[in-house]
Amino acid sequence: MSTGLNDDDRKTFAGIADVLIPAAEGMPAASEIGIQGEILDKVLGFRPDLRENLLRGLRAVKGKAAREAAEFLNKTDGTAFGAISLAASAGYYMDPKVRKLIGYPGQENRPYNADETPEYVRNGMLKVVSDRGPIYKPTPK
């Protein structure tokens, strides 16, 4: 599947991604891992619904400085800015180098068992959520 992204789109995406995910505390900036290349293609393969809004946003700010582009989209087209932000963050944390730096070991390869209660249910992780009830109610103190 073609993503429809050209070199200018990718350059703009890399700049905005670096505004959103700059290098800090030993972590690389988004463009340092090549977020604008195969990683972005992979994200759009998983989430083709982002493509239209992402492209609209990138093309609306073509030629603007990265920070200016991000601020402009955030103020004028939240849907496009959201698509770009989601693609950047998803792609960043999909990268094996980033996962290694944050200590993420990867997903366990376990077969699904419908009769098994998941660990997060057994250890009570969802109790606060279930105790709260419907989302319009405040979380109990």
Short mmCIF file of N, CA and C in Angstrom, two decimals:
data_model
loop_
_atom_site.label_atom_id
_atom_site.label_comp_id
_atom_site.label_asym_id
_atom_site.label_seq_id
_atom_site.Cartn_x
_atom_site.Cartn_y
_atom_site.Cartn_z
N MET A 1 0.84 -1.19 0.00
CA MET A 1 0.00 0.00 0.00
C MET A 1 0.87 1.24 0.00
N SER A 2 0.57 2.16 -0.85
CA SER A 2 1.31 3.41 -0.91
C SER A 2 0.77 4.37 0.15
N THR A 3 1.68 5.02 0.83
CA THR A 3 1.25 5.96 1.87
C THR A 3 0.88 7.32 1.28
N GLY A 4 1.36 7.61 0.07
CA GLY A 4 1.09 8.90 -0.54
C GLY A 4 1.98 10.01 -0.03
N LEU A 5 2.95 9.67 0.81
CA LEU A 5 3.86 10.67 1.38
C LEU A 5 5.02 10.93 0.42
N ASN A 6 5.30 12.20 0.20
CA ASN A 6 6.48 12.54 -0.61
C ASN A 6 7.61 12.99 0.32
N ASP A 7 8.75 13.33 -0.24
CA ASP A 7 9.91 13.71 0.57
C ASP A 7 9.63 14.94 1.44
N ASP A 8 8.89 15.92 0.89
CA ASP A 8 8.56 17.11 1.68
C ASP A 8 7.66 16.75 2.86
N ASP A 9 6.70 15.86 2.63
CA ASP A 9 5.81 15.43 3.72
C ASP A 9 6.63 14.77 4.83
N ARG A 10 7.55 13.93 4.43
CA ARG A 10 8.37 13.21 5.41
C ARG A 10 9.28 14.17 6.19
N LYS A 11 9.82 15.14 5.50
CA LYS A 11 10.68 16.14 6.16
C LYS A 11 9.85 16.95 7.17
N THR A 12 8.67 17.36 6.76
CA THR A 12 7.79 18.11 7.66
C THR A 12 7.40 17.27 8.86
N PHE A 13 7.07 16.00 8.61
CA PHE A 13 6.71 15.10 9.71
C PHE A 13 7.86 14.94 10.69
N ALA A 14 9.06 14.76 10.18
CA ALA A 14 10.24 14.60 11.05
C ALA A 14 10.43 15.83 11.93
N GLY A 15 10.25 17.01 11.36
CA GLY A 15 10.41 18.24 12.14
C GLY A 15 9.39 18.36 13.26
N ILE A 16 8.13 18.12 12.90
CA ILE A 16 7.07 18.20 13.92
C ILE A 16 7.26 17.10 14.97
N ALA A 17 7.63 15.92 14.52
CA ALA A 17 7.87 14.82 15.47
C ALA A 17 8.98 15.19 16.46
N ASP A 18 10.01 15.89 15.99
CA ASP A 18 11.09 16.32 16.89
C ASP A 18 10.63 17.38 17.88
N VAL A 19 9.67 18.20 17.49
CA VAL A 19 9.09 19.17 18.43
C VAL A 19 8.34 18.40 19.52
N LEU A 20 7.61 17.38 19.11
CA LEU A 20 6.82 16.59 20.06
C LEU A 20 7.68 15.65 20.89
N ILE A 21 8.74 15.11 20.26
CA ILE A 21 9.59 14.12 20.93
C ILE A 21 11.05 14.51 20.71
N PRO A 22 11.52 15.51 21.47
CA PRO A 22 12.92 15.93 21.32
C PRO A 22 13.87 14.96 22.05
N ALA A 23 15.12 15.05 21.70
CA ALA A 23 16.13 14.25 22.43
C ALA A 23 16.18 14.76 23.87
N ALA A 24 16.20 13.84 24.82
CA ALA A 24 16.25 14.24 26.22
C ALA A 24 16.66 13.05 27.09
N GLU A 25 17.49 13.31 28.07
CA GLU A 25 17.86 12.33 29.09
C GLU A 25 18.26 10.97 28.51
N GLY A 26 19.10 11.00 27.48
CA GLY A 26 19.60 9.78 26.89
C GLY A 26 18.70 9.15 25.84
N MET A 27 17.55 9.75 25.60
CA MET A 27 16.62 9.24 24.59
C MET A 27 16.82 10.04 23.30
N PRO A 28 16.77 9.37 22.14
CA PRO A 28 16.93 10.08 20.88
C PRO A 28 15.69 10.87 20.50
N ALA A 29 15.90 11.90 19.70
CA ALA A 29 14.76 12.63 19.12
C ALA A 29 14.10 11.71 18.10
N ALA A 30 12.87 12.01 17.78
CA ALA A 30 12.11 11.16 16.85
C ALA A 30 12.83 10.97 15.52
N SER A 31 13.36 12.04 14.95
CA SER A 31 14.01 11.92 13.64
C SER A 31 15.31 11.12 13.71
N GLU A 32 15.92 11.05 14.88
CA GLU A 32 17.16 10.29 15.03
C GLU A 32 16.94 8.79 14.86
N ILE A 33 15.71 8.33 15.05
CA ILE A 33 15.43 6.90 14.84
C ILE A 33 14.83 6.67 13.46
N GLY A 34 14.72 7.73 12.66
CA GLY A 34 14.16 7.59 11.32
C GLY A 34 12.65 7.49 11.30
N ILE A 35 12.00 8.21 12.20
CA ILE A 35 10.54 8.17 12.34
C ILE A 35 9.82 8.46 11.03
N GLN A 36 10.45 9.24 10.16
CA GLN A 36 9.79 9.70 8.94
C GLN A 36 9.85 8.68 7.80
N GLY A 37 10.54 7.58 7.99
CA GLY A 37 10.71 6.59 6.93
C GLY A 37 9.83 5.37 7.11
N GLU A 38 10.49 4.22 7.20
CA GLU A 38 9.77 2.95 7.31
C GLU A 38 8.88 2.88 8.55
N ILE A 39 9.30 3.55 9.61
CA ILE A 39 8.50 3.53 10.84
C ILE A 39 7.14 4.18 10.58
N LEU A 40 7.14 5.34 9.94
CA LEU A 40 5.88 6.01 9.63
C LEU A 40 5.03 5.16 8.69
N ASP A 41 5.67 4.55 7.71
CA ASP A 41 4.94 3.67 6.79
C ASP A 41 4.27 2.52 7.55
N LYS A 42 4.98 1.99 8.53
CA LYS A 42 4.45 0.88 9.34
C LYS A 42 3.25 1.36 10.16
N VAL A 43 3.37 2.53 10.77
CA VAL A 43 2.26 3.08 11.55
C VAL A 43 1.03 3.25 10.66
N LEU A 44 1.22 3.83 9.48
CA LEU A 44 0.09 4.05 8.58
C LEU A 44 -0.46 2.74 8.03
N GLY A 45 0.37 1.72 7.98
CA GLY A 45 -0.12 0.40 7.61
C GLY A 45 -1.06 -0.17 8.67
N PHE A 46 -0.70 0.07 9.93
CA PHE A 46 -1.55 -0.38 11.04
C PHE A 46 -2.77 0.52 11.22
N ARG A 47 -2.58 1.81 10.96
CA ARG A 47 -3.65 2.80 11.17
C ARG A 47 -3.89 3.63 9.91
N PRO A 48 -4.43 3.03 8.86
CA PRO A 48 -4.67 3.78 7.63
C PRO A 48 -5.67 4.92 7.81
N ASP A 49 -6.46 4.87 8.87
CA ASP A 49 -7.41 5.94 9.15
C ASP A 49 -6.73 7.27 9.48
N LEU A 50 -5.45 7.24 9.83
CA LEU A 50 -4.72 8.48 10.15
C LEU A 50 -4.24 9.22 8.90
N ARG A 51 -4.10 8.50 7.79
CA ARG A 51 -3.44 9.01 6.60
C ARG A 51 -4.00 10.33 6.09
N GLU A 52 -5.30 10.41 5.88
CA GLU A 52 -5.90 11.61 5.30
C GLU A 52 -5.65 12.85 6.16
N ASN A 53 -5.89 12.75 7.46
CA ASN A 53 -5.69 13.89 8.35
C ASN A 53 -4.22 14.24 8.48
N LEU A 54 -3.37 13.23 8.55
CA LEU A 54 -1.93 13.45 8.64
C LEU A 54 -1.42 14.20 7.41
N LEU A 55 -1.80 13.74 6.23
CA LEU A 55 -1.35 14.40 4.99
C LEU A 55 -1.89 15.82 4.89
N ARG A 56 -3.16 16.01 5.25
CA ARG A 56 -3.73 17.36 5.20
C ARG A 56 -2.93 18.31 6.09
N GLY A 57 -2.61 17.84 7.28
CA GLY A 57 -1.86 18.68 8.20
C GLY A 57 -0.45 18.98 7.71
N LEU A 58 0.25 17.94 7.24
CA LEU A 58 1.62 18.15 6.77
C LEU A 58 1.67 19.11 5.60
N ARG A 59 0.72 18.99 4.70
CA ARG A 59 0.73 19.84 3.50
C ARG A 59 0.27 21.26 3.81
N ALA A 60 -0.51 21.44 4.87
CA ALA A 60 -0.95 22.78 5.26
C ALA A 60 0.19 23.61 5.85
N VAL A 61 1.21 22.93 6.38
CA VAL A 61 2.31 23.66 7.03
C VAL A 61 3.63 23.51 6.28
N LYS A 62 3.58 23.01 5.06
CA LYS A 62 4.80 22.82 4.27
C LYS A 62 5.58 24.14 4.22
N GLY A 63 6.87 24.07 4.51
CA GLY A 63 7.74 25.24 4.46
C GLY A 63 7.84 26.02 5.76
N LYS A 64 6.96 25.74 6.72
CA LYS A 64 7.03 26.44 8.01
C LYS A 64 8.09 25.77 8.88
N ALA A 65 8.65 26.54 9.79
CA ALA A 65 9.57 25.97 10.79
C ALA A 65 8.78 24.96 11.62
N ALA A 66 9.45 23.94 12.11
CA ALA A 66 8.78 22.83 12.78
C ALA A 66 7.93 23.28 13.97
N ARG A 67 8.49 24.09 14.85
CA ARG A 67 7.72 24.53 16.03
C ARG A 67 6.52 25.37 15.60
N GLU A 68 6.73 26.25 14.66
CA GLU A 68 5.64 27.08 14.14
C GLU A 68 4.55 26.18 13.52
N ALA A 69 4.98 25.17 12.77
CA ALA A 69 4.03 24.25 12.13
C ALA A 69 3.20 23.51 13.18
N ALA A 70 3.86 23.01 14.21
CA ALA A 70 3.16 22.28 15.26
C ALA A 70 2.16 23.19 15.98
N GLU A 71 2.58 24.39 16.32
CA GLU A 71 1.69 25.32 17.02
C GLU A 71 0.52 25.73 16.13
N PHE A 72 0.78 25.96 14.85
CA PHE A 72 -0.27 26.33 13.90
C PHE A 72 -1.32 25.22 13.81
N LEU A 73 -0.88 24.00 13.62
CA LEU A 73 -1.83 22.88 13.50
C LEU A 73 -2.59 22.65 14.80
N ASN A 74 -1.91 22.78 15.91
CA ASN A 74 -2.55 22.59 17.21
C ASN A 74 -3.69 23.59 17.39
N LYS A 75 -3.50 24.81 16.87
CA LYS A 75 -4.52 25.85 17.01
C LYS A 75 -5.60 25.77 15.94
N THR A 76 -5.24 25.35 14.73
CA THR A 76 -6.18 25.46 13.61
C THR A 76 -6.78 24.15 13.12
N ASP A 77 -6.13 23.04 13.36
CA ASP A 77 -6.64 21.75 12.87
C ASP A 77 -6.25 20.66 13.85
N GLY A 78 -7.02 20.58 14.92
CA GLY A 78 -6.73 19.61 15.97
C GLY A 78 -6.77 18.17 15.49
N THR A 79 -7.61 17.89 14.50
CA THR A 79 -7.70 16.52 13.99
C THR A 79 -6.40 16.14 13.28
N ALA A 80 -5.88 17.05 12.45
CA ALA A 80 -4.62 16.78 11.75
C ALA A 80 -3.47 16.71 12.75
N PHE A 81 -3.45 17.63 13.70
CA PHE A 81 -2.40 17.63 14.71
C PHE A 81 -2.45 16.34 15.53
N GLY A 82 -3.66 15.88 15.85
CA GLY A 82 -3.81 14.63 16.59
C GLY A 82 -3.30 13.43 15.80
N ALA A 83 -3.58 13.41 14.50
CA ALA A 83 -3.09 12.30 13.66
C ALA A 83 -1.58 12.29 13.59
N ILE A 84 -0.97 13.46 13.45
CA ILE A 84 0.49 13.56 13.40
C ILE A 84 1.09 13.15 14.75
N SER A 85 0.50 13.63 15.83
CA SER A 85 0.99 13.30 17.17
C SER A 85 0.88 11.81 17.46
N LEU A 86 -0.24 11.22 17.09
CA LEU A 86 -0.42 9.80 17.33
C LEU A 86 0.56 8.97 16.50
N ALA A 87 0.74 9.35 15.23
CA ALA A 87 1.68 8.63 14.38
C ALA A 87 3.11 8.75 14.92
N ALA A 88 3.46 9.93 15.41
CA ALA A 88 4.81 10.14 15.95
C ALA A 88 5.03 9.32 17.22
N SER A 89 4.09 9.39 18.15
CA SER A 89 4.29 8.66 19.41
C SER A 89 4.21 7.15 19.21
N ALA A 90 3.28 6.70 18.38
CA ALA A 90 3.18 5.26 18.12
C ALA A 90 4.45 4.74 17.45
N GLY A 91 4.91 5.46 16.45
CA GLY A 91 6.11 5.05 15.73
C GLY A 91 7.33 5.05 16.62
N TYR A 92 7.44 6.07 17.46
CA TYR A 92 8.60 6.19 18.34
C TYR A 92 8.69 4.97 19.25
N TYR A 93 7.58 4.61 19.88
CA TYR A 93 7.61 3.50 20.83
C TYR A 93 7.53 2.13 20.16
N MET A 94 7.34 2.09 18.85
CA MET A 94 7.43 0.82 18.11
C MET A 94 8.88 0.48 17.79
N ASP A 95 9.74 1.47 17.81
CA ASP A 95 11.12 1.27 17.41
C ASP A 95 11.87 0.41 18.43
N PRO A 96 12.55 -0.66 17.98
CA PRO A 96 13.26 -1.54 18.91
C PRO A 96 14.33 -0.84 19.74
N LYS A 97 15.02 0.15 19.18
CA LYS A 97 16.05 0.87 19.95
C LYS A 97 15.42 1.63 21.11
N VAL A 98 14.29 2.28 20.85
CA VAL A 98 13.61 3.03 21.90
C VAL A 98 13.08 2.07 22.97
N ARG A 99 12.50 0.97 22.53
CA ARG A 99 12.00 -0.02 23.49
C ARG A 99 13.11 -0.53 24.39
N LYS A 100 14.27 -0.75 23.81
CA LYS A 100 15.40 -1.22 24.62
C LYS A 100 15.82 -0.15 25.62
N LEU A 101 15.87 1.11 25.18
CA LEU A 101 16.28 2.20 26.08
C LEU A 101 15.32 2.37 27.25
N ILE A 102 14.03 2.12 27.04
CA ILE A 102 13.08 2.29 28.15
C ILE A 102 12.90 1.00 28.95
N GLY A 103 13.59 -0.07 28.52
CA GLY A 103 13.55 -1.31 29.27
C GLY A 103 12.33 -2.17 28.98
N TYR A 104 11.69 -1.94 27.84
CA TYR A 104 10.53 -2.75 27.47
C TYR A 104 11.01 -4.07 26.89
N PRO A 105 10.67 -5.18 27.52
CA PRO A 105 11.19 -6.47 27.05
C PRO A 105 10.46 -7.04 25.84
N GLY A 106 9.35 -6.46 25.47
CA GLY A 106 8.54 -7.00 24.38
C GLY A 106 7.36 -7.75 24.94
N GLN A 107 6.44 -8.05 24.08
CA GLN A 107 5.25 -8.76 24.51
C GLN A 107 5.57 -10.23 24.70
N GLU A 108 4.89 -10.82 25.66
CA GLU A 108 5.04 -12.25 25.88
C GLU A 108 4.33 -13.00 24.76
N ASN A 109 4.88 -14.09 24.38
CA ASN A 109 4.25 -14.92 23.37
C ASN A 109 3.49 -16.03 24.09
N ARG A 110 2.24 -15.73 24.41
CA ARG A 110 1.42 -16.71 25.12
C ARG A 110 0.14 -16.94 24.34
N PRO A 111 -0.26 -18.17 24.20
CA PRO A 111 -1.51 -18.44 23.51
C PRO A 111 -2.69 -17.95 24.34
N TYR A 112 -3.75 -17.54 23.66
CA TYR A 112 -4.95 -17.06 24.33
C TYR A 112 -5.70 -18.23 24.96
N ASN A 113 -6.14 -18.07 26.19
CA ASN A 113 -6.91 -19.09 26.87
C ASN A 113 -8.14 -18.40 27.46
N ALA A 114 -9.30 -18.67 26.87
CA ALA A 114 -10.54 -18.02 27.29
C ALA A 114 -10.93 -18.36 28.73
N ASP A 115 -10.43 -19.47 29.24
CA ASP A 115 -10.78 -19.89 30.60
C ASP A 115 -9.86 -19.31 31.66
N GLU A 116 -8.78 -18.66 31.24
CA GLU A 116 -7.80 -18.12 32.18
C GLU A 116 -8.11 -16.66 32.51
N THR A 117 -8.13 -16.32 33.77
CA THR A 117 -8.32 -14.94 34.19
C THR A 117 -6.98 -14.22 34.03
N PRO A 118 -6.97 -13.11 33.29
CA PRO A 118 -5.70 -12.40 33.09
C PRO A 118 -5.08 -11.92 34.40
N GLU A 119 -3.77 -11.83 34.43
CA GLU A 119 -3.03 -11.42 35.62
C GLU A 119 -3.50 -10.06 36.12
N TYR A 120 -3.76 -9.12 35.21
CA TYR A 120 -4.15 -7.77 35.64
C TYR A 120 -5.51 -7.78 36.34
N VAL A 121 -6.34 -8.77 36.08
CA VAL A 121 -7.61 -8.89 36.79
C VAL A 121 -7.37 -9.56 38.14
N ARG A 122 -6.54 -10.60 38.15
CA ARG A 122 -6.24 -11.32 39.40
C ARG A 122 -5.54 -10.42 40.41
N ASN A 123 -4.69 -9.51 39.95
CA ASN A 123 -3.94 -8.69 40.90
C ASN A 123 -4.68 -7.42 41.31
N GLY A 124 -5.91 -7.25 40.84
CA GLY A 124 -6.74 -6.13 41.29
C GLY A 124 -6.52 -4.82 40.56
N MET A 125 -5.75 -4.83 39.48
CA MET A 125 -5.44 -3.60 38.77
C MET A 125 -6.71 -2.88 38.29
N LEU A 126 -7.75 -3.62 37.94
CA LEU A 126 -8.97 -3.01 37.42
C LEU A 126 -9.99 -2.68 38.50
N LYS A 127 -9.70 -3.01 39.76
CA LYS A 127 -10.66 -2.81 40.83
C LYS A 127 -11.08 -1.34 40.97
N VAL A 128 -10.14 -0.43 40.88
CA VAL A 128 -10.46 0.99 41.00
C VAL A 128 -11.42 1.41 39.89
N VAL A 129 -11.19 0.90 38.69
CA VAL A 129 -12.05 1.25 37.57
C VAL A 129 -13.44 0.65 37.75
N SER A 130 -13.52 -0.61 38.13
CA SER A 130 -14.83 -1.23 38.31
C SER A 130 -15.57 -0.63 39.50
N ASP A 131 -14.85 -0.27 40.55
CA ASP A 131 -15.48 0.37 41.70
C ASP A 131 -16.05 1.73 41.35
N ARG A 132 -15.38 2.42 40.43
CA ARG A 132 -15.83 3.75 40.03
C ARG A 132 -17.17 3.68 39.33
N GLY A 133 -17.35 2.66 38.51
CA GLY A 133 -18.60 2.52 37.77
C GLY A 133 -18.54 3.32 36.48
N PRO A 134 -19.70 3.76 35.99
CA PRO A 134 -19.73 4.51 34.73
C PRO A 134 -18.80 5.72 34.73
N ILE A 135 -18.33 6.08 33.56
CA ILE A 135 -17.28 7.11 33.47
C ILE A 135 -17.74 8.50 33.92
N TYR A 136 -19.02 8.75 33.98
CA TYR A 136 -19.47 10.08 34.38
C TYR A 136 -19.44 10.28 35.89
N LYS A 137 -19.15 9.23 36.64
CA LYS A 137 -19.07 9.35 38.09
C LYS A 137 -17.63 9.63 38.49
N PRO A 138 -17.40 10.46 39.49
CA PRO A 138 -16.02 10.72 39.93
C PRO A 138 -15.42 9.47 40.58
N THR A 139 -14.12 9.36 40.48
CA THR A 139 -13.41 8.25 41.11
C THR A 139 -13.53 8.40 42.62
N PRO A 140 -13.90 7.32 43.33
CA PRO A 140 -14.01 7.42 44.80
C PRO A 140 -12.64 7.70 45.42
N LYS A 141 -12.65 8.41 46.56
CA LYS A 141 -11.39 8.74 47.23
C LYS A 141 -11.07 7.69 48.25
#
